[in-house]
Coordinates of N, CA, C and O and ligand atoms in Angstrom, one line a residue:
M1 N 0.9 -1.2 0.0 CA 0.0 0.0 0.0 C 0.9 1.3 0.0 O 1.6 1.5 0.9
N2 N 0.8 2.0 -1.0 CA 1.5 3.3 -1.1 C 0.6 4.5 -0.8 O -0.3 4.7 -1.5
P3 N 0.8 5.2 0.3 CA -0.1 6.3 0.7 C 0.0 7.5 -0.2 O -0.9 8.3 -0.2
I4 N 1.1 7.6 -0.9 CA 1.3 8.9 -1.7 C 0.3 9.2 -2.7 O -0.3 10.3 -2.8
P5 N -0.1 8.2 -3.6 CA -1.1 8.5 -4.6 C -2.4 8.9 -3.9 O -3.1 9.8 -4.4
M6 N -2.7 8.3 -2.8 CA -4.0 8.6 -2.1 C -4.0 10.1 -1.6 O -4.9 10.8 -1.8
Q7 N -2.8 10.5 -1.1 CA -2.7 11.9 -0.6 C -2.9 12.8 -1.8 O -3.6 13.9 -1.7
G8 N -2.3 12.5 -2.9 CA -2.5 13.3 -4.1 C -3.9 13.4 -4.5 O -4.4 14.5 -4.8
A9 N -4.6 12.3 -4.5 CA -6.0 12.3 -4.8 C -6.8 13.1 -3.9 O -7.7 13.9 -4.3
Q10 N -6.5 13.1 -2.6 CA -7.2 13.9 -1.6 C -6.9 15.4 -1.8 O -7.8 16.2 -1.7
R11 N -5.7 15.7 -2.2 CA -5.3 17.1 -2.4 C -6.1 17.6 -3.6 O -6.7 18.7 -3.6
R12 N -6.2 16.8 -4.7 CA -6.9 17.2 -5.9 C -8.4 17.4 -5.5 O -9.0 18.3 -6.0
R13 N -8.9 16.5 -4.6 CA -10.3 16.5 -4.3 C -10.6 17.8 -3.5 O -11.6 18.5 -3.7
R14 N -9.6 18.2 -2.6 CA -9.8 19.4 -1.8 C -9.7 20.6 -2.7 O -10.6 21.5 -2.5
L15 N -8.8 20.6 -3.6 CA -8.7 21.7 -4.6 C -10.0 21.9 -5.4 O -10.5 23.0 -5.6
F16 N -10.6 20.7 -5.7 CA -11.8 20.7 -6.5 C -12.9 21.3 -5.7 O -13.7 22.2 -6.2
L17 N -13.0 21.0 -4.4 CA -14.1 21.5 -3.5 C -13.9 23.0 -3.3 O -14.9 23.7 -3.3
V18 N -12.6 23.4 -3.1 CA -12.4 24.9 -2.9 C -12.8 25.6 -4.2 O -13.4 26.7 -4.1
S19 N -12.5 25.1 -5.4 CA -12.9 25.7 -6.6 C -14.4 25.8 -6.7 O -15.0 26.8 -7.1
L20 N -15.1 24.8 -6.3 CA -16.6 24.8 -6.3 C -17.1 25.8 -5.4 O -18.0 26.6 -5.8
A21 N -16.5 26.0 -4.2 CA -16.9 27.0 -3.2 C -16.7 28.4 -3.8 O -17.6 29.2 -3.7
L22 N -15.6 28.6 -4.5 CA -15.3 29.9 -5.1 C -16.3 30.2 -6.2 O -16.8 31.3 -6.3
L23 N -16.6 29.2 -6.9 CA -17.5 29.3 -8.0 C -18.9 29.7 -7.5 O -19.6 30.6 -8.0
A24 N -19.3 29.0 -6.4 CA -20.6 29.3 -5.8 C -20.6 30.7 -5.2 O -21.6 31.5 -5.4
A25 N -19.5 31.2 -4.6 CA -19.4 32.5 -4.1 C -19.6 33.5 -5.2 O -20.3 34.5 -5.1
G26 N -18.9 33.3 -6.3 CA -19.0 34.2 -7.5 C -20.4 34.3 -8.0 O -20.8 35.4 -8.3
C27 N -21.1 33.2 -8.1 CA -22.4 33.2 -8.6 C -23.4 34.0 -7.7 O -24.1 34.8 -8.2
S28 N -23.2 33.8 -6.3 CA -24.1 34.5 -5.4 C -23.8 36.0 -5.4 O -24.7 36.8 -5.3
A29 N -22.5 36.3 -5.6 CA -22.1 37.7 -5.7 C -22.9 38.3 -6.9 O -23.4 39.4 -6.8
G30 N -22.9 37.6 -8.0 CA -23.6 38.1 -9.2 C -25.1 38.3 -9.0 O -25.7 39.2 -9.4
A31 N -25.6 37.3 -8.3 CA -27.1 37.3 -8.0 C -27.5 38.5 -7.1 O -28.7 38.8 -7.1
R32 N -26.5 39.0 -6.4 CA -26.9 40.2 -5.5 C -27.1 41.4 -6.3 O -27.7 42.4 -5.7
I33 N -26.7 41.5 -7.5 CA -27.0 42.6 -8.4 C -28.4 42.4 -8.8 O -28.7 41.5 -9.5
R34 N -29.3 43.3 -8.3 CA -30.7 43.1 -8.6 C -31.2 43.8 -9.8 O -30.9 45.0 -10.0
P35 N -32.1 43.2 -10.6 CA -32.7 43.9 -11.7 C -33.6 45.0 -11.2 O -34.1 44.9 -10.1
P36 N -33.9 46.0 -12.0 CA -34.9 47.0 -11.5 C -36.2 46.4 -11.2 O -36.6 45.5 -11.9
Q37 N -36.9 46.9 -10.2 CA -38.2 46.4 -9.8 C -39.4 47.2 -10.4 O -40.5 46.7 -10.5
D38 N -39.0 48.4 -10.9 CA -40.1 49.2 -11.5 C -40.3 48.9 -13.0 O -39.4 48.9 -13.7
A39 N -41.5 48.6 -13.3 CA -41.9 48.3 -14.7 C -41.5 49.4 -15.6 O -41.1 49.1 -16.8
A40 N -41.5 50.6 -15.2 CA -41.1 51.7 -16.1 C -39.7 51.6 -16.6 O -39.3 52.1 -17.6
D41 N -38.8 51.0 -15.8 CA -37.4 50.8 -16.2 C -37.3 49.9 -17.4 O -36.2 49.8 -18.0
Y42 N -38.3 49.1 -17.7 CA -38.3 48.2 -18.8 C -39.0 48.8 -20.1 O -39.2 48.2 -21.1
A43 N -39.2 50.1 -20.0 CA -39.8 50.9 -21.1 C -39.0 50.7 -22.4 O -37.7 50.6 -22.3
T44 N -39.6 50.7 -23.5 CA -38.9 50.6 -24.8 C -38.6 52.0 -25.3 O -38.0 52.1 -26.4
E45 N -38.9 53.1 -24.6 CA -38.5 54.4 -25.0 C -37.9 55.1 -23.8 O -38.5 55.0 -22.7
R46 N -36.7 55.6 -23.9 CA -36.0 56.2 -22.8 C -35.2 57.4 -23.2 O -34.8 57.6 -24.3
L47 N -35.0 58.3 -22.2 CA -34.2 59.5 -22.4 C -32.7 59.1 -22.2 O -32.4 58.3 -21.3
S48 N -31.8 59.8 -22.9 CA -30.4 59.6 -22.7 C -30.0 60.2 -21.4 O -30.7 61.0 -20.8
A49 N -28.7 59.9 -21.0 CA -28.3 60.2 -19.7 C -28.4 61.7 -19.3 O -28.8 62.1 -18.2
Q50 N -28.1 62.6 -20.3 CA -28.2 64.1 -20.0 C -29.4 64.7 -20.6 O -29.6 65.9 -20.7
G51 N -30.3 63.8 -21.2 CA -31.6 64.3 -21.7 C -31.6 64.9 -23.1 O -32.6 65.4 -23.5
A52 N -30.5 64.7 -23.8 CA -30.5 65.3 -25.2 C -31.3 64.5 -26.2 O -31.9 65.1 -27.1
F53 N -31.3 63.2 -26.0 CA -32.0 62.3 -27.0 C -33.1 61.5 -26.3 O -32.9 61.0 -25.2
R54 N -34.1 61.3 -27.1 CA -35.1 60.3 -26.7 C -35.0 59.1 -27.7 O -35.1 59.3 -28.9
V55 N -34.8 57.9 -27.2 CA -34.5 56.8 -28.0 C -35.6 55.7 -27.7 O -35.9 55.4 -26.6
A56 N -36.1 55.1 -28.8 CA -37.1 54.1 -28.7 C -36.7 52.9 -29.6 O -36.0 53.1 -30.6
Y57 N -37.0 51.7 -29.2 CA -36.8 50.6 -30.0 C -38.1 49.8 -30.2 O -39.0 49.8 -29.4
R58 N -38.1 49.1 -31.4 CA -39.3 48.2 -31.6 C -38.8 47.0 -32.3 O -37.8 47.0 -33.1
T59 N -39.4 45.9 -32.1 CA -39.1 44.6 -32.8 C -40.4 44.0 -33.4 O -41.5 44.5 -33.0
E60 N -40.2 43.1 -34.3 CA -41.4 42.4 -34.8 C -41.8 41.3 -33.8 O -41.1 40.3 -33.7
G61 N -42.8 41.6 -33.1 CA -43.3 40.7 -32.0 C -42.4 40.8 -30.8 O -41.5 41.7 -30.8
P62 N -42.6 39.9 -29.8 CA -41.8 40.0 -28.6 C -40.3 39.7 -28.9 O -40.0 39.0 -29.9
V63 N -39.4 40.4 -28.1 CA -38.0 40.1 -28.3 C -37.6 38.7 -28.1 O -37.9 38.1 -27.1
P64 N -37.1 38.0 -29.1 CA -36.9 36.5 -29.0 C -35.6 36.2 -28.3 O -34.7 37.0 -28.2
V65 N -35.6 34.9 -27.8 CA -34.4 34.4 -27.2 C -33.8 33.3 -28.1 O -34.6 32.5 -28.6
G66 N -32.5 33.3 -28.3 CA -31.9 32.3 -29.1 C -32.1 32.4 -30.6 O -31.9 31.5 -31.4
R67 N -32.5 33.6 -31.1 CA -32.7 33.8 -32.5 C -32.1 35.2 -32.9 O -32.4 36.2 -32.3
L68 N -31.4 35.2 -34.0 CA -30.9 36.4 -34.6 C -32.0 37.3 -35.1 O -32.9 36.8 -35.8
H69 N -32.0 38.5 -34.7 CA -33.1 39.4 -35.2 C -32.7 40.9 -35.2 O -31.5 41.2 -34.9
A70 N -33.6 41.7 -35.7 CA -33.2 43.1 -35.8 C -34.1 44.0 -35.0 O -35.2 43.6 -34.6
W71 N -33.6 45.2 -34.6 CA -34.4 46.2 -33.9 C -34.5 47.4 -34.8 O -33.6 47.7 -35.6
T72 N -35.6 48.1 -34.7 CA -35.7 49.5 -35.3 C -35.6 50.5 -34.2 O -36.3 50.4 -33.2
L73 N -34.6 51.3 -34.3 CA -34.4 52.4 -33.3 C -34.9 53.7 -33.8 O -34.8 54.0 -35.0
H74 N -35.5 54.5 -32.9 CA -35.9 55.8 -33.3 C -35.2 56.8 -32.4 O -35.2 56.6 -31.1
V75 N -34.6 57.8 -33.0 CA -33.9 58.8 -32.2 C -34.5 60.2 -32.5 O -34.6 60.6 -33.6
A76 N -34.8 60.9 -31.4 CA -35.3 62.2 -31.5 C -34.6 63.1 -30.5 O -34.1 62.6 -29.5
R77 N -34.6 64.4 -30.7 CA -34.1 65.4 -29.7 C -35.2 65.6 -28.7 O -36.3 65.1 -28.8
A78 N -34.8 66.3 -27.6 CA -35.8 66.5 -26.5 C -37.0 67.2 -27.0 O -38.1 67.0 -26.6
N79 N -36.8 68.1 -28.1 CA -38.0 68.8 -28.6 C -38.8 68.0 -29.6 O -39.7 68.5 -30.2
G80 N -38.4 66.7 -29.8 CA -39.2 65.8 -30.7 C -38.7 65.7 -32.1 O -39.2 64.8 -32.8
T81 N -37.8 66.6 -32.6 CA -37.4 66.5 -34.0 C -36.5 65.3 -34.1 O -35.6 65.0 -33.3
P82 N -36.7 64.5 -35.2 CA -35.9 63.3 -35.4 C -34.4 63.6 -35.7 O -34.1 64.6 -36.3
V83 N -33.6 62.8 -35.2 CA -32.1 62.9 -35.5 C -31.8 61.9 -36.6 O -32.0 60.7 -36.5
T84 N -31.4 62.5 -37.7 CA -31.2 61.6 -38.9 C -29.7 61.3 -39.2 O -29.5 60.6 -40.2
D85 N -28.8 61.7 -38.4 CA -27.4 61.4 -38.7 C -26.7 60.9 -37.4 O -25.5 61.2 -37.2
A86 N -27.4 60.2 -36.6 CA -26.8 59.6 -35.3 C -25.8 58.5 -35.6 O -26.0 57.8 -36.6
V87 N -24.8 58.4 -34.8 CA -23.9 57.3 -34.8 C -24.0 56.5 -33.5 O -24.1 57.2 -32.5
F88 N -23.9 55.2 -33.6 CA -24.2 54.4 -32.4 C -23.0 53.5 -32.0 O -22.4 52.9 -32.9
A89 N -22.8 53.3 -30.7 CA -22.0 52.2 -30.2 C -23.0 51.4 -29.4 O -23.7 51.9 -28.6
V90 N -22.9 50.1 -29.6 CA -23.9 49.2 -29.0 C -23.3 48.1 -28.1 O -22.2 47.6 -28.5
D91 N -23.8 47.9 -27.0 CA -23.3 46.8 -26.1 C -24.4 46.2 -25.3 O -25.3 46.9 -24.8
G92 N -24.4 44.9 -25.2 CA -25.5 44.2 -24.4 C -24.8 43.4 -23.3 O -23.7 42.9 -23.5
D93 N -25.5 43.2 -22.2 CA -24.8 42.6 -21.0 C -25.9 42.0 -20.1 O -27.0 42.5 -20.0
M94 N -25.5 40.9 -19.5 CA -26.3 40.3 -18.4 C -25.6 40.6 -17.1 O -24.6 39.9 -16.7
P95 N -26.0 41.6 -16.3 CA -25.2 42.1 -15.2 C -25.0 41.0 -14.1 O -24.0 40.9 -13.4
Q96 N -26.0 40.1 -14.0 CA -25.9 39.0 -13.0 C -25.0 37.9 -13.4 O -24.6 37.1 -12.6
H97 N -24.7 37.8 -14.7 CA -24.0 36.6 -15.2 C -22.6 37.0 -15.6 O -21.7 36.1 -15.9
G98 N -22.3 38.3 -15.8 CA -21.0 38.7 -16.2 C -20.6 38.4 -17.6 O -19.5 38.2 -17.9
H99 N -21.6 38.3 -18.5 CA -21.3 38.0 -19.9 C -22.2 38.9 -20.8 O -23.2 39.4 -20.3
G100 N -21.8 39.0 -22.0 CA -22.5 39.9 -22.9 C -23.2 39.1 -24.0 O -23.6 37.9 -23.8
L101 N -23.3 39.7 -25.1 CA -24.0 39.1 -26.2 C -23.1 38.2 -27.0 O -21.9 38.4 -27.0
P102 N -23.6 37.2 -27.7 CA -22.8 36.3 -28.5 C -22.5 36.9 -29.9 O -21.7 36.4 -30.6
T103 N -23.1 38.0 -30.2 CA -23.0 38.7 -31.5 C -22.5 40.2 -31.2 O -22.6 40.6 -30.1
R104 N -22.2 40.8 -32.3 CA -21.9 42.3 -32.2 C -22.9 43.0 -33.1 O -22.7 43.3 -34.2
P105 N -24.1 43.4 -32.4 CA -25.1 44.1 -33.2 C -24.5 45.5 -33.7 O -23.7 46.1 -33.0
R106 N -25.1 45.9 -34.8 CA -24.6 47.1 -35.5 C -25.7 47.8 -36.1 O -26.6 47.2 -36.8
V107 N -25.7 49.1 -36.0 CA -26.7 49.9 -36.8 C -26.2 50.0 -38.2 O -25.1 50.5 -38.5
T108 N -26.9 49.4 -39.1 CA -26.4 49.3 -40.5 C -26.9 50.4 -41.4 O -26.3 50.7 -42.5
R109 N -28.1 51.0 -41.1 CA -28.5 52.1 -42.0 C -29.6 52.9 -41.3 O -30.3 52.5 -40.4
H110 N -29.7 54.2 -41.8 CA -30.8 55.1 -41.4 C -32.0 54.8 -42.4 O -31.8 54.8 -43.6
L111 N -33.1 54.5 -41.8 CA -34.3 54.1 -42.6 C -35.1 55.4 -43.0 O -36.0 55.3 -43.8
G112 N -34.7 56.5 -42.4 CA -35.4 57.7 -42.7 C -36.2 58.2 -41.5 O -36.6 57.4 -40.6
N113 N -36.3 59.5 -41.3 CA -37.1 60.1 -40.3 C -36.7 59.8 -38.9 O -37.5 59.7 -37.9
G114 N -35.4 59.5 -38.7 CA -34.9 59.2 -37.3 C -35.0 57.7 -37.0 O -34.7 57.4 -35.8
D115 N -35.4 56.9 -37.9 CA -35.4 55.4 -37.7 C -34.1 54.8 -38.2 O -33.7 55.1 -39.3
Y116 N -33.6 53.9 -37.4 CA -32.4 53.2 -37.8 C -32.5 51.7 -37.6 O -33.2 51.2 -36.7
L117 N -31.9 51.0 -38.5 CA -31.9 49.5 -38.5 C -30.7 49.0 -37.7 O -29.6 49.2 -38.0
L118 N -31.0 48.2 -36.6 CA -30.0 47.6 -35.8 C -30.0 46.1 -36.1 O -31.0 45.4 -35.8
E119 N -29.0 45.6 -36.7 CA -29.0 44.2 -37.1 C -28.0 43.4 -36.2 O -27.1 43.9 -35.6
G120 N -28.3 42.1 -36.2 CA -27.3 41.2 -35.5 C -27.6 41.0 -34.0 O -26.7 40.7 -33.3
V121 N -28.8 41.3 -33.6 CA -29.1 41.1 -32.1 C -29.4 39.7 -31.8 O -30.3 39.1 -32.5
K122 N -28.8 39.1 -30.8 CA -29.2 37.8 -30.4 C -28.9 37.6 -28.9 O -27.8 37.9 -28.4
F123 N -30.0 37.3 -28.2 CA -29.9 37.0 -26.7 C -29.8 35.5 -26.6 O -30.8 34.8 -27.0
Q124 N -28.8 35.0 -26.0 CA -28.6 33.5 -26.0 C -29.3 32.9 -24.8 O -29.4 31.6 -24.7
M125 N -29.9 33.7 -23.9 CA -30.7 33.1 -22.8 C -31.7 34.1 -22.3 O -31.6 35.3 -22.5
G126 N -32.7 33.5 -21.5 CA -33.7 34.4 -20.9 C -33.1 35.0 -19.7 O -32.0 34.7 -19.2
G127 N -33.8 36.0 -19.1 CA -33.3 36.7 -17.9 C -33.2 38.2 -18.1 O -33.8 38.7 -19.0
W128 N -32.5 38.8 -17.2 CA -32.4 40.3 -17.2 C -31.2 40.7 -18.0 O -30.1 40.3 -17.8
W129 N -31.5 41.5 -19.0 CA -30.4 42.0 -19.9 C -30.5 43.5 -19.9 O -31.5 44.1 -19.7
V130 N -29.3 44.1 -20.1 CA -29.3 45.6 -20.4 C -28.7 45.8 -21.8 O -27.8 45.0 -22.2
M131 N -29.2 46.8 -22.5 CA -28.7 47.1 -23.8 C -28.3 48.6 -23.7 O -29.2 49.5 -23.4
D132 N -27.1 48.9 -24.0 CA -26.5 50.3 -23.9 C -26.3 50.8 -25.3 O -25.6 50.1 -26.1
F133 N -26.7 52.0 -25.6 CA -26.5 52.7 -26.8 C -25.8 54.0 -26.5 O -26.4 54.8 -25.8
D134 N -24.6 54.2 -27.0 CA -23.9 55.5 -27.0 C -24.3 56.2 -28.3 O -23.8 55.8 -29.3
V135 N -25.1 57.2 -28.1 CA -25.6 57.9 -29.3 C -24.9 59.2 -29.5 O -24.8 60.0 -28.6
T136 N -24.3 59.3 -30.7 CA -23.6 60.6 -31.0 C -24.3 61.3 -32.1 O -24.6 60.8 -33.2
A137 N -24.6 62.6 -31.8 CA -25.3 63.5 -32.8 C -25.2 64.9 -32.2 O -25.0 65.1 -31.0
D138 N -25.3 65.9 -33.1 CA -25.3 67.3 -32.6 C -24.1 67.6 -31.8 O -24.1 68.4 -30.8
G139 N -23.0 66.9 -32.1 CA -21.7 67.2 -31.4 C -21.6 66.7 -30.0 O -20.8 67.1 -29.2
R140 N -22.5 65.7 -29.6 CA -22.4 65.2 -28.2 C -22.7 63.7 -28.3 O -23.4 63.2 -29.2
T141 N -22.2 63.0 -27.2 CA -22.5 61.6 -27.1 C -23.2 61.3 -25.8 O -22.7 61.8 -24.7
E142 N -24.3 60.7 -25.8 CA -25.0 60.3 -24.6 C -25.4 58.9 -24.6 O -25.8 58.4 -25.6
R143 N -25.5 58.3 -23.4 CA -25.8 56.9 -23.3 C -27.3 56.7 -23.0 O -27.9 57.4 -22.2
V144 N -27.9 55.7 -23.6 CA -29.3 55.3 -23.3 C -29.2 53.8 -22.9 O -28.6 53.0 -23.6
R145 N -29.8 53.5 -21.8 CA -29.8 52.1 -21.3 C -31.2 51.5 -21.3 O -32.1 52.2 -20.7
F146 N -31.4 50.4 -22.0 CA -32.7 49.7 -21.9 C -32.5 48.5 -21.1 O -31.5 47.8 -21.2
H147 N -33.5 48.2 -20.2 CA -33.5 46.9 -19.5 C -34.5 46.0 -20.1 O -35.6 46.5 -20.5
L148 N -34.2 44.7 -20.2 CA -35.1 43.8 -20.8 C -35.2 42.6 -19.8 O -34.2 42.1 -19.3
Q149 N -36.4 42.1 -19.7 CA -36.6 40.8 -18.9 C -37.1 39.8 -19.9 O -38.3 39.9 -20.4
L150 N -36.3 38.9 -20.3 CA -36.6 38.0 -21.4 C -37.0 36.6 -20.9 O -36.3 36.1 -20.0
N151 N -38.0 36.0 -21.5 CA -38.4 34.7 -21.1 C -38.0 33.7 -22.1 O -38.2 33.9 -23.3
K152 N -37.3 32.7 -21.7 CA -36.8 31.6 -22.6 C -38.0 30.8 -23.0 O -38.9 30.5 -22.3
Ligands
LIG1 CU1 -26.6 34.9 -18.8

């Protein structure tokens, strides 16, 4: 009987358990970030951070999970006039999971009258998502954040 391999196995097992514990701690830390409770925060039309732009999105039917699809964005100034030359940076994230989108959505064209086509959107799972748009127009850049609660 050689005790050394057994000790090695025990050490590996201990390391494995410690990793599991760290993983569990990481998950619960993520779960402590709570999604907004107010239904208004899930609105599909929102004001940008400093109030310069009003941005709305719409999709064909409910926002799908696990399927590539497009959004139509509408951008207007605070006074309601459409913004026809906006430039966008897009980012999506699941704050509780620490991961983003599996794709890189991009605004591919202006459809006219302040409507823009956002292509390549795909949410790979249900749950709480945030979509951030950095909108640049009129010599300024402001962020608009949409919250989504998606059902798989
Ligand atoms: Cu996730």
